[in-house]
Coordinates of C-alpha atoms and ligand atoms in Angstrom, one line a residue:
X152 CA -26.2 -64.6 5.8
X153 CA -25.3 -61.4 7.9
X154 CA -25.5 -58.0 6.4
X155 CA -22.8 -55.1 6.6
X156 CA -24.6 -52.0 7.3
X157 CA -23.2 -48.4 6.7
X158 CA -24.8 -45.8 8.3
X159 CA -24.1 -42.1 8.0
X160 CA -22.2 -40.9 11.5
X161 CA -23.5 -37.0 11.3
X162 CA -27.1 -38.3 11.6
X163 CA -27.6 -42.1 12.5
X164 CA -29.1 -42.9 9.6
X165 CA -28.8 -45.9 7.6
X166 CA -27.1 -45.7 3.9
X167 CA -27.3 -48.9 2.6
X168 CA -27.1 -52.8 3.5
X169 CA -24.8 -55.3 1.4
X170 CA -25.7 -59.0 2.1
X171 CA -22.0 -61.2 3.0
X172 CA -20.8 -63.5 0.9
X173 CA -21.0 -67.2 1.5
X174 CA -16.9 -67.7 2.5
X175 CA -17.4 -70.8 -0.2
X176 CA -18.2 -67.9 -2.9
X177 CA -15.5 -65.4 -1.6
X178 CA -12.9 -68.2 -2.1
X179 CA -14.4 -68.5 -5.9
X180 CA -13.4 -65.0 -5.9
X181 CA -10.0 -66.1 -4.5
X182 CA -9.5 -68.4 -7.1
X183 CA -10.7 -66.2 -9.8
X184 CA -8.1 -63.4 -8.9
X185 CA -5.6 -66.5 -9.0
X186 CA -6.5 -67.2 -12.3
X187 CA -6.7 -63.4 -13.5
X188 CA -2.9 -63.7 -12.0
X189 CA -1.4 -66.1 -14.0
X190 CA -1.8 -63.9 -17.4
X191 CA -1.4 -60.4 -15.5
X192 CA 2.2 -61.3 -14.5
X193 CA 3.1 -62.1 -17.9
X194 CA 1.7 -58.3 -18.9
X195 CA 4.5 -55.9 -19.2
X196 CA 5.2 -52.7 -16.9
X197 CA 4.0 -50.7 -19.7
X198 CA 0.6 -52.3 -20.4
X199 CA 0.1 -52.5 -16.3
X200 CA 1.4 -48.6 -16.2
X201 CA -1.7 -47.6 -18.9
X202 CA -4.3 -49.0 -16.8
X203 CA -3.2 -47.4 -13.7
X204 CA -3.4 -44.2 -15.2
X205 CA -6.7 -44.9 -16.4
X206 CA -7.4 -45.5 -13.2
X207 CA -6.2 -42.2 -11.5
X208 CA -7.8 -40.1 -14.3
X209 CA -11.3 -42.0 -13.1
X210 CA -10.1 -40.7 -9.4
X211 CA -10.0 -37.5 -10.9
X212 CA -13.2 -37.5 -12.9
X213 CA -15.7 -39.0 -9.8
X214 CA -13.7 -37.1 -7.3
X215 CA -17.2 -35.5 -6.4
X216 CA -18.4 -38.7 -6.4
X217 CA -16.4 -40.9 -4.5
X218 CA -16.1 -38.2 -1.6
X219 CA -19.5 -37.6 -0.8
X220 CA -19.6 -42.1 -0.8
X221 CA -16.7 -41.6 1.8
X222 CA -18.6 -38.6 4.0
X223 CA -21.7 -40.5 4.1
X224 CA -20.2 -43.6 5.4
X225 CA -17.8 -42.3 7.6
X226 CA -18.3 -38.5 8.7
X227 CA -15.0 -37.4 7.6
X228 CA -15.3 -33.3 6.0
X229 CA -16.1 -33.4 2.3
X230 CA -13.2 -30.9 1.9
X231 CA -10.6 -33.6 3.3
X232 CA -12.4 -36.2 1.3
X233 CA -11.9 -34.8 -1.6
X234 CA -7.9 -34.3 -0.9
X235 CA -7.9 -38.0 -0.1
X236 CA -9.3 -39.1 -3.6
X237 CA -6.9 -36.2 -5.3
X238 CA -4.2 -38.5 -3.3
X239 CA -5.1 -41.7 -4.9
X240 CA -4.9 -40.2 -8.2
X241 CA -1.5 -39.1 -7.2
X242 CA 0.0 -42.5 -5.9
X243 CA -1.5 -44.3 -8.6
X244 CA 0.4 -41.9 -11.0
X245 CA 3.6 -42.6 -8.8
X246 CA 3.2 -46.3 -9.3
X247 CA 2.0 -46.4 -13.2
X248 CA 5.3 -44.3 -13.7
X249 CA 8.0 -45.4 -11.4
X250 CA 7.4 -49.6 -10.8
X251 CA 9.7 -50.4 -14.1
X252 CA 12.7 -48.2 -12.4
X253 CA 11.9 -49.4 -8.6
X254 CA 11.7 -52.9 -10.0
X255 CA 14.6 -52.7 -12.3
X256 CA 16.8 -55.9 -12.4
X257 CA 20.0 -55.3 -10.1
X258 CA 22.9 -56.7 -11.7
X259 CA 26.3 -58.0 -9.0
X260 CA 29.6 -58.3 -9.8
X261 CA 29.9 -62.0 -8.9
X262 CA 32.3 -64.7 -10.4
X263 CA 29.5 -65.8 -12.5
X264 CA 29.4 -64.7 -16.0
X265 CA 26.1 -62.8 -15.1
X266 CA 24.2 -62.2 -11.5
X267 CA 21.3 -60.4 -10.4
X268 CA 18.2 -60.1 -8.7
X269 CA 15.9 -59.7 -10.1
X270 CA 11.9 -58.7 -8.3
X271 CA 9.0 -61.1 -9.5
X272 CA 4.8 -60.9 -8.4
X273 CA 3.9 -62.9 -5.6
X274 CA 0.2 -64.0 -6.2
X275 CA -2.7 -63.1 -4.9
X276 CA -2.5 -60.9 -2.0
X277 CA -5.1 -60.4 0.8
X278 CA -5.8 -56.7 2.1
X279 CA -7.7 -56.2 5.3
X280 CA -8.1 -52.7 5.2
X281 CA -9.4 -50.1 8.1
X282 CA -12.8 -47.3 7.5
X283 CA -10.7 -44.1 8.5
X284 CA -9.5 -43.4 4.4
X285 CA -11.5 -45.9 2.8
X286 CA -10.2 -44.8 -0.7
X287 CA -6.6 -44.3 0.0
X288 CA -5.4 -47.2 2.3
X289 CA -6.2 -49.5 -0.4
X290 CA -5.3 -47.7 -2.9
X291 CA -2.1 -47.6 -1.3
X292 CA -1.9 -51.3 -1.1
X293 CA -3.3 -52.0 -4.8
X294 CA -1.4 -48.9 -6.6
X295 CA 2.3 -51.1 -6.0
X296 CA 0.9 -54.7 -5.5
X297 CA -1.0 -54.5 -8.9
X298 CA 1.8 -53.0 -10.9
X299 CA 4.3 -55.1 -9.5
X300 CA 2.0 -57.7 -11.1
X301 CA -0.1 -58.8 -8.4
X302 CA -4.0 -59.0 -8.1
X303 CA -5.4 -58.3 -5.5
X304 CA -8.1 -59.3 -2.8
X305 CA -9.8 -56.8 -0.2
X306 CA -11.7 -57.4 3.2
X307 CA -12.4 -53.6 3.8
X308 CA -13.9 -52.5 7.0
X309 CA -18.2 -53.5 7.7
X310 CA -18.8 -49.8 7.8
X311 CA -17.2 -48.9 4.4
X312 CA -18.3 -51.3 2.1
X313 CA -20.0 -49.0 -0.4
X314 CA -16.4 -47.8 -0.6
X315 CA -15.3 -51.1 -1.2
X316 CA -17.7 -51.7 -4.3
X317 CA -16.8 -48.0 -5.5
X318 CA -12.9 -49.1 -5.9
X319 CA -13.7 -52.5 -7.0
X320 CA -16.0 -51.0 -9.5
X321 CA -13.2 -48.3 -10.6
X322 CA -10.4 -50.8 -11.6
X323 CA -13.4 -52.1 -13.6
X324 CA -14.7 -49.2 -15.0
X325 CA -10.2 -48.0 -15.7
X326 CA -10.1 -51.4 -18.0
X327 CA -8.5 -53.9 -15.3
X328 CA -9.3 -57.4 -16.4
X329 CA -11.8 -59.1 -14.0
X330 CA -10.1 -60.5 -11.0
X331 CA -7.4 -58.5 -11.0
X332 CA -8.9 -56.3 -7.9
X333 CA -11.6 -57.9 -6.1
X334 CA -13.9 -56.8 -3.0
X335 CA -14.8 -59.6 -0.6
X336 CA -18.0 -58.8 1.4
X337 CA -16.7 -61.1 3.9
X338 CA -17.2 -60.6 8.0
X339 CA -13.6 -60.6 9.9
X340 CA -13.9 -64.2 11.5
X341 CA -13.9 -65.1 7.8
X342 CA -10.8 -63.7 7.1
X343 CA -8.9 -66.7 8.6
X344 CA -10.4 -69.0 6.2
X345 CA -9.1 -67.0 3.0
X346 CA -5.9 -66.6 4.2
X347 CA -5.5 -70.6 4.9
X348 CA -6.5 -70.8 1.0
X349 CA -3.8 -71.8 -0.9
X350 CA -4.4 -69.2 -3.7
X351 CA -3.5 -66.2 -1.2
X352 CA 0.3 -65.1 -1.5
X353 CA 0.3 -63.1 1.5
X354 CA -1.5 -60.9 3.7
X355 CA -1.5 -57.4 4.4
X356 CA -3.6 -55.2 6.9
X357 CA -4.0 -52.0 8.4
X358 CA -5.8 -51.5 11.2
X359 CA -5.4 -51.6 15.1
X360 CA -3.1 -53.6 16.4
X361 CA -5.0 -56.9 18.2
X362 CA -6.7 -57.6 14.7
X363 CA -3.0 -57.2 13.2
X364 CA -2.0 -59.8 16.0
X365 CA -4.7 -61.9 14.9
X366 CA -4.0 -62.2 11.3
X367 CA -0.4 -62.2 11.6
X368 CA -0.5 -65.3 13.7
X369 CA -2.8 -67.3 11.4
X370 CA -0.5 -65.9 8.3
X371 CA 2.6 -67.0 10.5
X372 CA 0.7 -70.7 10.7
X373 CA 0.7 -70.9 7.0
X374 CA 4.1 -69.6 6.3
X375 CA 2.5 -66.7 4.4
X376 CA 4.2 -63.1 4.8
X377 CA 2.8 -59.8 6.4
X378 CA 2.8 -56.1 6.7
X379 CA 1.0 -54.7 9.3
X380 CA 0.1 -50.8 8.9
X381 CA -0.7 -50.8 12.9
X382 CA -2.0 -47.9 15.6
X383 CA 0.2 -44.9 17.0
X384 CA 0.1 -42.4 19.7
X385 CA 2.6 -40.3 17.8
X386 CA 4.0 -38.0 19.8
X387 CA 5.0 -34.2 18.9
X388 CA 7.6 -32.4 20.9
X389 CA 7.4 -28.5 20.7
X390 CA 10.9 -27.4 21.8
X391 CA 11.6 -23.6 23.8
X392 CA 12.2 -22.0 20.5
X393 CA 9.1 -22.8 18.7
X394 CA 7.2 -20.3 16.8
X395 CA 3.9 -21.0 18.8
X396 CA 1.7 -19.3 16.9
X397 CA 2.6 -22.3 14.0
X398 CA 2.9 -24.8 16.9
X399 CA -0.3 -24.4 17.7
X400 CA -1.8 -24.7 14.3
X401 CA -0.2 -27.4 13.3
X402 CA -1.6 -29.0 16.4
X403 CA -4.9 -28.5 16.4
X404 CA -4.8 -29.5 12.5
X405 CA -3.0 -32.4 13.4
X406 CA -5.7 -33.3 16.1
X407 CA -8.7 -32.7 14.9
X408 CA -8.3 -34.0 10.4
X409 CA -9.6 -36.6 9.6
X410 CA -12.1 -36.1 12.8
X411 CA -9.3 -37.0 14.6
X412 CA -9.0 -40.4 13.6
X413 CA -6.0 -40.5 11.7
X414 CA -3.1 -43.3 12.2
X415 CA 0.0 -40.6 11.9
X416 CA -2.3 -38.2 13.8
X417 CA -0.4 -36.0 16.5
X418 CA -1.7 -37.5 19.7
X419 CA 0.5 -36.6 22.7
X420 CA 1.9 -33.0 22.8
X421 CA 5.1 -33.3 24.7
X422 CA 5.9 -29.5 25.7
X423 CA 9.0 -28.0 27.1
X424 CA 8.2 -26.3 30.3
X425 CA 9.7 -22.3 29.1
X426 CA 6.3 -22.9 26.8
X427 CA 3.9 -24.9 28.1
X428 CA 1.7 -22.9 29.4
X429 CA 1.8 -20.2 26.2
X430 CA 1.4 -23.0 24.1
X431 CA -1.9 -24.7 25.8
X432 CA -3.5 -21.2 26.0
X433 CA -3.0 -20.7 22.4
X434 CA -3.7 -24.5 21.6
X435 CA -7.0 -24.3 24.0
X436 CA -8.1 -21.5 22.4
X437 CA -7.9 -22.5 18.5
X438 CA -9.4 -26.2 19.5
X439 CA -12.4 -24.4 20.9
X440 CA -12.5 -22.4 18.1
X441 CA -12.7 -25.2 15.3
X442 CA -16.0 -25.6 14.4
X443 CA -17.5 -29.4 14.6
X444 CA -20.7 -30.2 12.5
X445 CA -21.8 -31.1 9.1
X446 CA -19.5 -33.4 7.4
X447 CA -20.8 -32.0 4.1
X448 CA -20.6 -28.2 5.1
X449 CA -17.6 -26.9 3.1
X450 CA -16.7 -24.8 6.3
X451 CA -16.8 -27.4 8.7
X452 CA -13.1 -28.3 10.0
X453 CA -14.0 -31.6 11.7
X454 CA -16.9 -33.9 11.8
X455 CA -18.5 -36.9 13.9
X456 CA -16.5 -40.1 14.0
X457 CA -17.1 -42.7 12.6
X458 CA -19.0 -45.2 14.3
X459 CA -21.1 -44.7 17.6
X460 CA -19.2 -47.5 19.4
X461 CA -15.8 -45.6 18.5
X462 CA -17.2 -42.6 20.3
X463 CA -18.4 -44.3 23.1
X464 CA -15.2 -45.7 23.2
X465 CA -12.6 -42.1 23.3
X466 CA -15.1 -40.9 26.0
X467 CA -14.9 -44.1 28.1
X468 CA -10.6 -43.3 27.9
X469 CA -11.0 -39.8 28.8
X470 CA -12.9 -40.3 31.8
X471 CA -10.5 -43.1 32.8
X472 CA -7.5 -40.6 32.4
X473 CA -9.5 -38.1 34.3
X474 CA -9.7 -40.7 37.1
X475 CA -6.1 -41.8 36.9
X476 CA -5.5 -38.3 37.5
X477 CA -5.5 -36.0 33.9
X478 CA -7.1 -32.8 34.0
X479 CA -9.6 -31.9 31.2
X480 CA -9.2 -28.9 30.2
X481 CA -11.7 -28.8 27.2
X482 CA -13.8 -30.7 25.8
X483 CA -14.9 -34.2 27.3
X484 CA -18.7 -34.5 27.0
X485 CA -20.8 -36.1 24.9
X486 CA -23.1 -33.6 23.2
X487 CA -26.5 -33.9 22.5
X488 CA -28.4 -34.7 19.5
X489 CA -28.0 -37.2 16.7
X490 CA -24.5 -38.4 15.4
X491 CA -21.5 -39.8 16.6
X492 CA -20.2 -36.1 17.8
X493 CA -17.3 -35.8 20.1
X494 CA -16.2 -32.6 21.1
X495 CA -12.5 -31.3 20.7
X496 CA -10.6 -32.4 23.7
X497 CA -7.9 -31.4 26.0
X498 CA -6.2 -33.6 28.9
X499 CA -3.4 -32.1 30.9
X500 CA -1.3 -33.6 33.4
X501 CA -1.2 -36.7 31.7
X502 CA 1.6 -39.5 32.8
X503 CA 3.0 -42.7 31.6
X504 CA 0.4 -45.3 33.2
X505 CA -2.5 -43.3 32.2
X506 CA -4.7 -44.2 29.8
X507 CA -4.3 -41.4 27.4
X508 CA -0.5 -42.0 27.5
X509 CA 0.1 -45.5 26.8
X510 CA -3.0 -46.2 24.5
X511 CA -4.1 -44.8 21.2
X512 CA -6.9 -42.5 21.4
X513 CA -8.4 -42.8 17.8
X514 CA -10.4 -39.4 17.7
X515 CA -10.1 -35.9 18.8
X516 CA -8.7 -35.6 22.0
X517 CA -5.0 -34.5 22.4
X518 CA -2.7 -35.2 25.6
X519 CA -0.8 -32.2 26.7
X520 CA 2.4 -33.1 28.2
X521 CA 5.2 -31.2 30.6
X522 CA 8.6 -32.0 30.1
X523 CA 11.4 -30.0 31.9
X524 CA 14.3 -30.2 29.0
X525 CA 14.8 -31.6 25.6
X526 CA 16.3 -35.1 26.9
X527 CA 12.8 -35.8 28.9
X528 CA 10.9 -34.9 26.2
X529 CA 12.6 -37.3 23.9
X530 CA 11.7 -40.2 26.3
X531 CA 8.4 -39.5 27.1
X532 CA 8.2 -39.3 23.3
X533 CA 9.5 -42.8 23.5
X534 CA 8.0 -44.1 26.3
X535 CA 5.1 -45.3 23.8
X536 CA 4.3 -49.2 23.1
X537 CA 3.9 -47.0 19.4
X538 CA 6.1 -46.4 16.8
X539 CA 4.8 -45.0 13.9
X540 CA 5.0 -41.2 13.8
X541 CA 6.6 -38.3 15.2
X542 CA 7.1 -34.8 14.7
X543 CA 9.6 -31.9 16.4
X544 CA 8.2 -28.1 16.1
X545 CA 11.3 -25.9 17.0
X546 CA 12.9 -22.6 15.2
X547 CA 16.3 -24.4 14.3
X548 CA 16.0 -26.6 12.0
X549 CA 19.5 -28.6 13.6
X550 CA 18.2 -28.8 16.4
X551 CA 15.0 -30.1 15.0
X552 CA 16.3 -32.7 13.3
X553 CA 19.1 -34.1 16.1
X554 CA 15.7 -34.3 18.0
X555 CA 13.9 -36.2 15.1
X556 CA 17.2 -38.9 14.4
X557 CA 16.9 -39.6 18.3
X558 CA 12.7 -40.3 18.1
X559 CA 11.5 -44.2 17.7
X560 CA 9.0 -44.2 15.0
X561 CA 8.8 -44.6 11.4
X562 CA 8.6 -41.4 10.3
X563 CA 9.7 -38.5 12.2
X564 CA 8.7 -34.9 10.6
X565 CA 10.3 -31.6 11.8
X566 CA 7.7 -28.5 11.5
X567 CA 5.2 -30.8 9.6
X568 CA 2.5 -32.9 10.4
X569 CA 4.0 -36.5 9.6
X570 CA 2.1 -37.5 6.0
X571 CA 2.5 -40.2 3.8
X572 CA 3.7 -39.7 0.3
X573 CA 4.3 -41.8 -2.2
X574 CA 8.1 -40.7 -2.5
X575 CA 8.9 -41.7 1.0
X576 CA 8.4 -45.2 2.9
X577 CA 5.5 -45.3 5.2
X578 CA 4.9 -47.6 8.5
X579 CA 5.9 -48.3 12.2
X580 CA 8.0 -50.1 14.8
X581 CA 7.2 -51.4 18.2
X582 CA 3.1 -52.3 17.8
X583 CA 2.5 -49.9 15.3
X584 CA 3.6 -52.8 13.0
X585 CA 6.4 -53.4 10.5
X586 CA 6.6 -53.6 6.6
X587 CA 6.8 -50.4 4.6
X588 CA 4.5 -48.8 2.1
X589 CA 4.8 -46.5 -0.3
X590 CA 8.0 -45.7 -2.3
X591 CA 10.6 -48.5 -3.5
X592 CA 10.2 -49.8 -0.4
X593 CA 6.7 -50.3 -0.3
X594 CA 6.6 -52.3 -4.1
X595 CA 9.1 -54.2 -3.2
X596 CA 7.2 -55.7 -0.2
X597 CA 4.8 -58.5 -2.1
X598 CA 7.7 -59.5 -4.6
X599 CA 10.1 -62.6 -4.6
X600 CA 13.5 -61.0 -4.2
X601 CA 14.9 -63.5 -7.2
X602 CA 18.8 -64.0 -7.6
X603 CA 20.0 -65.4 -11.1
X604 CA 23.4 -67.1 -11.3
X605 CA 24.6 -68.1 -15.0
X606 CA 27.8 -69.7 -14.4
Ligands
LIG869 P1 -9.8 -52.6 13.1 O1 -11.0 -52.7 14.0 O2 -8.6 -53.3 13.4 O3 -10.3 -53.0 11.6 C1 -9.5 -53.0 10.5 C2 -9.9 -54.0 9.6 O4 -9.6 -55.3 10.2 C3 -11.4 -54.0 9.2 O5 -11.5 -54.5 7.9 C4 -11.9 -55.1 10.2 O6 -13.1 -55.7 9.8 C5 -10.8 -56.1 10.2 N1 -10.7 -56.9 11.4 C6 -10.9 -56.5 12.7 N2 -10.6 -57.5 13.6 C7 -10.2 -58.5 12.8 C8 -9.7 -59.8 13.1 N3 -9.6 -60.3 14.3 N4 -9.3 -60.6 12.1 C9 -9.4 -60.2 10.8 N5 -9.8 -59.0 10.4 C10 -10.2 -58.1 11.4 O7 -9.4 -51.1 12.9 P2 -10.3 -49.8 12.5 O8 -11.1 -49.4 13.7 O9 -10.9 -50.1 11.2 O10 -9.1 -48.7 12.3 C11 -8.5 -48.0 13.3 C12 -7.2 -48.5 13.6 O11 -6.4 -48.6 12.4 C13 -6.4 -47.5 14.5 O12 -5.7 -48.2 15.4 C14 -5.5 -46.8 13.5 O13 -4.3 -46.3 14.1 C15 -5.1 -47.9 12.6 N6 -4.6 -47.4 11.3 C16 -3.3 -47.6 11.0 C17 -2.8 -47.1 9.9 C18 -1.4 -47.2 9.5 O14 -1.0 -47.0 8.3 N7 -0.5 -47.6 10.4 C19 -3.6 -46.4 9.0 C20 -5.0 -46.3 9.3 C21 -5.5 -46.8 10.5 P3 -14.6 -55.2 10.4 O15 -14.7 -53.8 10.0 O16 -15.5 -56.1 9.7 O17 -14.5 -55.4 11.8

């Protein structure tokens, strides 16, 4: 049996090994949260709603805890791992409080003598799940799916599965019946296997886009339903009135959190050419400034990535832009020394066909992009194979938002990085995916949409 292996990006070292699990004892699992289904439907919003604040007070209480666990396995700053545990507390409160109202039953005036839909739990549901917020993306899978009276199955990312026991152990520890959440140490070419299983519901998975290809075609084989939380190469445009000063910090946050790696992450600066060039003078100079190191140094503001392959990766895409004709203006090399380090990057001159520009670079290098007017911003911002975020920076707030109706992504934010919040639906077009999370929209994803006639 193989072994999934974390190691600690910032140093190389290894954290921990967790031996795989036979796929014939995963699907015991599978059958176990099926079983754990049948009397967790019947429980009522209130009972469901208890637990899952019991869970977000645990969030609360390890928060020390379960942010070091998500440092150590994959290099993000202990100060943004911390927010990201503070933010599964906060959508599990959404959930434990709003599911009865988002679920309510929907009466229709029909000629019946009573219609409605009504939203019931599907099943089991599987949730391959990605390393970048090892808490929070499944938390923002389980926090709806549970309470709309789901259990739930995860296949979390190899180099997070210490995470993966720390949540599974959580629902535990908040008073969730066994079964109800389960982690499967299974390897990915297992994942086709579970969801052929006839106990899994449907399937849902965030991560890049050919492993969202590949499960949604074997979920399409079985008839079984998908949401795909997918990659993006979100592009922010910084109109001629933009305070730059503000522009500029919001970029190089929006860069460099999360190390860069970051779904919604601002990727490709599309910059109207009064400003472009105060605007990569001020931008150059604050992403030279951040200071890369430590993970667990409180005044670090970005660490390694995650992996050593990822960060081979970003640097083999820079140097192919570079060749296709971007200019680097910062950044670019690999340092030396231990860690999966990459330096704060800046690519200029960058063009649809280049690398930079019609990929997804997953780590801290940012495209700066000329555009001569407003209307050639807003297709470069478009000319993407992405879809999931977008973001205007502009003084007028009009303007900004005419800007943000015309952009093709999910979310489009104006003067704010694009963040998910539990209030709002959350996910792409094009092949950054499609289903929603978060919000009404989200729960009501992994639910038969029931009508009732009585004639
Ligand atoms: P990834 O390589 O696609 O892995 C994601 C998950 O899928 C992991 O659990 C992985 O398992 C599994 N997996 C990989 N290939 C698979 C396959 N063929 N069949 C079944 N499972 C498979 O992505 P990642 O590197 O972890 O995450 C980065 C990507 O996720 C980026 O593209 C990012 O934009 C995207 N993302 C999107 C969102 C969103 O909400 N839209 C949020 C976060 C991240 P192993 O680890 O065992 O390989």
């Amino acid at each position: 049996m193989s072994k999934a292996q974390t190691i600690n990006p910032a140093n190389g070292q290894t954290v921990a090994e967790y031996e795989r699990i036979a796929i014939s004892k995963a699907m015991e699992k599978v059958a176990m949260a099926k079983e754990a289904y049948n009397s967790w439907k019947e429980k009522s919003f209130a009972e469901r709603s208890q637990l899952m604040h019991a869970l977000a007070d645990l969030f609360d209480a390890s928060k020390e805890e379960y942010a070091e666990l998500a440092t150590t396995e994959m290099g993000k700053t202990i100060v943004q791992a911390r927010k990201e545990i503070e933010k599964c507390a906060w959508v599990c409160r959404f959930y434990a409080d709003n599911s009865e109202s988002l679920l309510g039953k929907e009466m229709v005036g029909t000629e019946a003598t009573k219609s409605y839909v009504t939203f019931q739990p599907m099943g089991v549901i599987l949730a391959v799940m990605p390393w970048n917020f090892p808490f929070y993306q499944v938390i923002r899978f389980a926090a709806p799916a549970l309470m709309a009276g789901n259990t739930g199955v995860l296949k979390h990312a190899s180099n997070v599965q210490g995470s993966a026991f720390a949540l599974e152990d959580a629902f535990i520890k908040a008073g969730f019946p066994k079964g109800i959440f389960t982690n499967l140490n299974i390897e990915a070419n297992n994942v086709k296997d579970v969801i052929e299983d006839k106990n899994i519901a449907a399937v849902t998975l965030t991560g890049s886009d050919p492993a969202g290809r590949s499960v949604a075609t074997i979920a399409g084989a079985n008839l079984k339903k998908t949401v795909l939380e997918l990659g993006g190469s979100d592009a922010y445009i910084v109109l001629d009135d933009a305070d730059l000063e503000k522009a500029t910090d919001l970029a190089t946050l929006g860069r460099l959190q999360n190390n860069g790696q970051t779904c919604i992450a601002a990727k490709r600066f599309v910059v109207l050419d009064a400003v472009y060039d105060k605007f990569l003078e001020l931008f150059t100079q604050k992403m030279r400034r951040a200071k890369m190191g430590d993970p667990m140094d409180e005044s670090t503001y970005y660490g390694p990535m995650a992996r050593l392959d990822l960060r081979d990766e970003i640097h083999g895409q820079v140097v192919k832009t570079i060749a296709q004709g971007g200019r680097l203006i910062l950044g670019g090399t690999i340092p030396e020394g231990k860690g999966a380090y990459y330096p704060a990057t800046i690519l200029v001159d960058v063009q649809p066909g280049m690398e930079a520009f019609d990929n997804e670079l997953f780590g801290p290098v940012a495209s700066v992009i000329r555009a001569t007017d407003e209307n050639e911003a807003i297709a470069l911002a478009n000319n993407s194979q992405f879809g999931l975020g977008s973001g205007v920076i502009t003084s007028n707030r009009e303007r900004g938002e005419k800007v943000a109706l015309q952009l093709e992504a999910g979310s489009s934010f104006v003067n704010r990085l694009v963040a998910s919040d539990p209030r709002l639906p959350f996910g792409g077009i094009k092949n950054s995916g499609y289903g929603r999370e978060l919000s009404g929209y989200g729960i009501r994803e992994f639910v038969n949409i029931k009508s009732i006639w009585v004639d």
